[in-house]
JSON list of C-alpha atoms in Angstrom, two decimals:
[
{"chain": "A", "resi": 1, "resn": "MET", "atom": "CA", "xyz": [35.26, 34.96, 11.76]},
{"chain": "A", "resi": 2, "resn": "ALA", "atom": "CA", "xyz": [35.38, 33.71, 8.59]},
{"chain": "A", "resi": 3, "resn": "ILE", "atom": "CA", "xyz": [32.92, 34.62, 5.61]},
{"chain": "A", "resi": 4, "resn": "GLU", "atom": "CA", "xyz": [31.89, 31.48, 3.28]},
{"chain": "A", "resi": 5, "resn": "VAL", "atom": "CA", "xyz": [30.36, 31.81, 0.13]},
{"chain": "A", "resi": 6, "resn": "ILE", "atom": "CA", "xyz": [27.91, 29.33, -1.56]},
{"chain": "A", "resi": 7, "resn": "THR", "atom": "CA", "xyz": [27.44, 29.72, -4.85]},
{"chain": "A", "resi": 8, "resn": "ARG", "atom": "CA", "xyz": [25.02, 28.51, -7.47]},
{"chain": "A", "resi": 9, "resn": "GLU", "atom": "CA", "xyz": [27.50, 25.92, -8.16]},
{"chain": "A", "resi": 10, "resn": "ASP", "atom": "CA", "xyz": [27.38, 24.49, -4.76]},
{"chain": "A", "resi": 11, "resn": "LEU", "atom": "CA", "xyz": [23.77, 24.67, -4.05]},
{"chain": "A", "resi": 12, "resn": "ASN", "atom": "CA", "xyz": [23.37, 22.68, -7.41]},
{"chain": "A", "resi": 13, "resn": "GLU", "atom": "CA", "xyz": [26.11, 20.14, -6.53]},
{"chain": "A", "resi": 14, "resn": "PHE", "atom": "CA", "xyz": [23.77, 19.85, -2.56]},
{"chain": "A", "resi": 15, "resn": "ARG", "atom": "CA", "xyz": [20.98, 18.95, -4.64]},
{"chain": "A", "resi": 16, "resn": "SER", "atom": "CA", "xyz": [22.25, 16.29, -7.02]},
{"chain": "A", "resi": 17, "resn": "LEU", "atom": "CA", "xyz": [24.26, 14.95, -4.05]},
{"chain": "A", "resi": 18, "resn": "LEU", "atom": "CA", "xyz": [21.24, 14.76, -1.54]},
{"chain": "A", "resi": 19, "resn": "LEU", "atom": "CA", "xyz": [19.03, 13.61, -4.97]},
{"chain": "A", "resi": 20, "resn": "ASN", "atom": "CA", "xyz": [20.88, 10.30, -5.14]},
{"chain": "A", "resi": 21, "resn": "ASP", "atom": "CA", "xyz": [20.92, 9.71, -1.55]},
{"chain": "A", "resi": 22, "resn": "LEU", "atom": "CA", "xyz": [17.41, 9.86, -0.94]},
{"chain": "A", "resi": 23, "resn": "LYS", "atom": "CA", "xyz": [16.81, 7.86, -4.22]},
{"chain": "A", "resi": 24, "resn": "GLU", "atom": "CA", "xyz": [19.70, 4.70, -2.73]},
{"chain": "A", "resi": 25, "resn": "ILE", "atom": "CA", "xyz": [17.67, 4.80, 0.26]},
{"chain": "A", "resi": 26, "resn": "ILE", "atom": "CA", "xyz": [13.82, 4.35, -1.69]},
{"chain": "A", "resi": 27, "resn": "GLN", "atom": "CA", "xyz": [15.37, 1.89, -3.90]},
{"chain": "A", "resi": 28, "resn": "SER", "atom": "CA", "xyz": [16.94, 0.19, -1.63]},
{"chain": "A", "resi": 29, "resn": "LYS", "atom": "CA", "xyz": [14.31, -0.37, 1.18]},
{"chain": "A", "resi": 30, "resn": "PRO", "atom": "CA", "xyz": [11.59, -2.90, -0.72]},
{"chain": "A", "resi": 31, "resn": "GLN", "atom": "CA", "xyz": [7.87, -1.43, -0.09]},
{"chain": "A", "resi": 32, "resn": "GLN", "atom": "CA", "xyz": [6.31, -3.24, 3.40]},
{"chain": "A", "resi": 33, "resn": "THR", "atom": "CA", "xyz": [3.38, -3.63, 3.01]},
{"chain": "A", "resi": 34, "resn": "LYS", "atom": "CA", "xyz": [1.53, -3.89, 6.61]},
{"chain": "A", "resi": 35, "resn": "GLN", "atom": "CA", "xyz": [0.46, -7.35, 7.42]},
{"chain": "A", "resi": 36, "resn": "TRP", "atom": "CA", "xyz": [-2.46, -6.48, 9.46]},
{"chain": "A", "resi": 37, "resn": "LEU", "atom": "CA", "xyz": [-5.08, -3.67, 7.83]},
{"chain": "A", "resi": 38, "resn": "LYS", "atom": "CA", "xyz": [-8.81, -2.24, 9.79]},
{"chain": "A", "resi": 39, "resn": "SER", "atom": "CA", "xyz": [-11.99, -2.72, 8.60]},
{"chain": "A", "resi": 40, "resn": "HIS", "atom": "CA", "xyz": [-11.88, 0.95, 7.22]},
{"chain": "A", "resi": 41, "resn": "GLU", "atom": "CA", "xyz": [-8.91, 0.27, 5.51]},
{"chain": "A", "resi": 42, "resn": "VAL", "atom": "CA", "xyz": [-10.04, -3.31, 3.78]},
{"chain": "A", "resi": 43, "resn": "ARG", "atom": "CA", "xyz": [-12.93, -1.43, 2.54]},
{"chain": "A", "resi": 44, "resn": "LYS", "atom": "CA", "xyz": [-10.96, 1.41, 1.07]},
{"chain": "A", "resi": 45, "resn": "LEU", "atom": "CA", "xyz": [-8.85, -0.83, -0.74]},
{"chain": "A", "resi": 46, "resn": "LEU", "atom": "CA", "xyz": [-11.69, -3.35, -2.05]},
{"chain": "A", "resi": 47, "resn": "ASN", "atom": "CA", "xyz": [-14.04, -0.16, -2.45]},
{"chain": "A", "resi": 48, "resn": "ILE", "atom": "CA", "xyz": [-16.95, -2.09, -0.58]},
{"chain": "A", "resi": 49, "resn": "SER", "atom": "CA", "xyz": [-19.75, -0.31, 1.92]},
{"chain": "A", "resi": 50, "resn": "PRO", "atom": "CA", "xyz": [-19.75, -1.65, 5.84]},
{"chain": "A", "resi": 51, "resn": "GLY", "atom": "CA", "xyz": [-22.20, -4.44, 4.91]},
{"chain": "A", "resi": 52, "resn": "THR", "atom": "CA", "xyz": [-20.44, -5.73, 2.07]},
{"chain": "A", "resi": 53, "resn": "LEU", "atom": "CA", "xyz": [-17.64, -6.00, 4.33]},
{"chain": "A", "resi": 54, "resn": "GLN", "atom": "CA", "xyz": [-19.78, -7.23, 7.00]},
{"chain": "A", "resi": 55, "resn": "ASN", "atom": "CA", "xyz": [-21.72, -9.75, 4.54]},
{"chain": "A", "resi": 56, "resn": "LEU", "atom": "CA", "xyz": [-17.87, -11.17, 3.77]},
{"chain": "A", "resi": 57, "resn": "ARG", "atom": "CA", "xyz": [-17.40, -11.79, 7.66]},
{"chain": "A", "resi": 58, "resn": "ILE", "atom": "CA", "xyz": [-20.83, -13.18, 8.53]},
{"chain": "A", "resi": 59, "resn": "ASN", "atom": "CA", "xyz": [-20.33, -15.57, 4.97]},
{"chain": "A", "resi": 60, "resn": "GLY", "atom": "CA", "xyz": [-16.92, -16.85, 6.29]},
{"chain": "A", "resi": 61, "resn": "THR", "atom": "CA", "xyz": [-15.58, -15.38, 2.73]},
{"chain": "A", "resi": 62, "resn": "LEU", "atom": "CA", "xyz": [-13.18, -13.67, 4.62]},
{"chain": "A", "resi": 63, "resn": "THR", "atom": "CA", "xyz": [-11.55, -14.12, 8.08]},
{"chain": "A", "resi": 64, "resn": "TYR", "atom": "CA", "xyz": [-10.52, -11.39, 10.89]},
{"chain": "A", "resi": 65, "resn": "THR", "atom": "CA", "xyz": [-9.50, -11.12, 13.78]},
{"chain": "A", "resi": 66, "resn": "LYS", "atom": "CA", "xyz": [-11.04, -9.71, 16.86]},
{"chain": "A", "resi": 67, "resn": "VAL", "atom": "CA", "xyz": [-9.27, -7.30, 19.67]},
{"chain": "A", "resi": 68, "resn": "GLY", "atom": "CA", "xyz": [-11.15, -5.52, 21.76]},
{"chain": "A", "resi": 69, "resn": "GLY", "atom": "CA", "xyz": [-13.84, -4.17, 19.57]},
{"chain": "A", "resi": 70, "resn": "ILE", "atom": "CA", "xyz": [-11.59, -3.23, 16.47]},
{"chain": "A", "resi": 71, "resn": "MET", "atom": "CA", "xyz": [-11.13, -6.25, 13.10]},
{"chain": "A", "resi": 72, "resn": "TYR", "atom": "CA", "xyz": [-8.46, -6.67, 12.14]},
{"chain": "A", "resi": 73, "resn": "TYR", "atom": "CA", "xyz": [-8.01, -8.54, 8.72]},
{"chain": "A", "resi": 74, "resn": "GLU", "atom": "CA", "xyz": [-4.68, -10.18, 7.41]},
{"chain": "A", "resi": 75, "resn": "ASN", "atom": "CA", "xyz": [-3.01, -8.62, 3.92]},
{"chain": "A", "resi": 76, "resn": "THR", "atom": "CA", "xyz": [-2.61, -12.20, 2.35]},
{"chain": "A", "resi": 77, "resn": "ASP", "atom": "CA", "xyz": [-5.66, -13.56, 3.07]},
{"chain": "A", "resi": 78, "resn": "ILE", "atom": "CA", "xyz": [-7.61, -10.62, 1.11]},
{"chain": "A", "resi": 79, "resn": "GLU", "atom": "CA", "xyz": [-5.10, -11.31, -1.20]},
{"chain": "A", "resi": 80, "resn": "LYS", "atom": "CA", "xyz": [-6.10, -14.60, -1.02]},
{"chain": "A", "resi": 81, "resn": "LEU", "atom": "CA", "xyz": [-10.20, -13.86, -1.75]},
{"chain": "A", "resi": 82, "resn": "LEU", "atom": "CA", "xyz": [-8.99, -12.08, -5.05]},
{"chain": "A", "resi": 83, "resn": "ASN", "atom": "CA", "xyz": [-7.13, -14.27, -6.35]},
{"chain": "A", "resi": 84, "resn": "GLY", "atom": "CA", "xyz": [-9.17, -17.35, -6.12]},
{"chain": "A", "resi": 85, "resn": "ASN", "atom": "CA", "xyz": [-12.44, -15.31, -6.90]},
{"chain": "A", "resi": 86, "resn": "LYS", "atom": "CA", "xyz": [-10.62, -13.95, -10.60]},
{"chain": "A", "resi": 87, "resn": "VAL", "atom": "CA", "xyz": [-12.56, -15.06, -13.84]},
{"chain": "A", "resi": 88, "resn": "ASN", "atom": "CA", "xyz": [-10.83, -16.04, -16.95]},
{"chain": "A", "resi": 89, "resn": "THR", "atom": "CA", "xyz": [-13.02, -14.41, -19.64]},
{"chain": "A", "resi": 90, "resn": "LEU", "atom": "CA", "xyz": [-12.97, -15.00, -23.36]},
{"chain": "A", "resi": 91, "resn": "PRO", "atom": "CA", "xyz": [-13.04, -12.53, -26.29]},
{"chain": "A", "resi": 92, "resn": "THR", "atom": "CA", "xyz": [-16.94, -13.87, -27.31]},
{"chain": "A", "resi": 93, "resn": "LEU", "atom": "CA", "xyz": [-17.21, -10.20, -29.26]},
{"chain": "A", "resi": 94, "resn": "PHE", "atom": "CA", "xyz": [-16.86, -9.98, -33.37]},
{"chain": "A", "resi": 95, "resn": "LYS", "atom": "CA", "xyz": [-16.54, -14.18, -33.20]}
]
């Protein structure tokens, strides 16, 4: 039975190779966003209360899909809502 000795240099080389491989995996895989979000995810994303989310549904401001008592919101609809309500402000202070 042969005995192999692992040195610090071997461990450092392994660490750097492992880090490089992980960096490649992370960079090659684009960040995927979920297409459908549940109510609690939307509330957390927009930092709103359950009542506010309900008002957005009732007013028709935010569309949703209900499946078996769970409401799902499409991520693109949330982005449209945010982009549609952008306010362009003009700096008026010190004029």
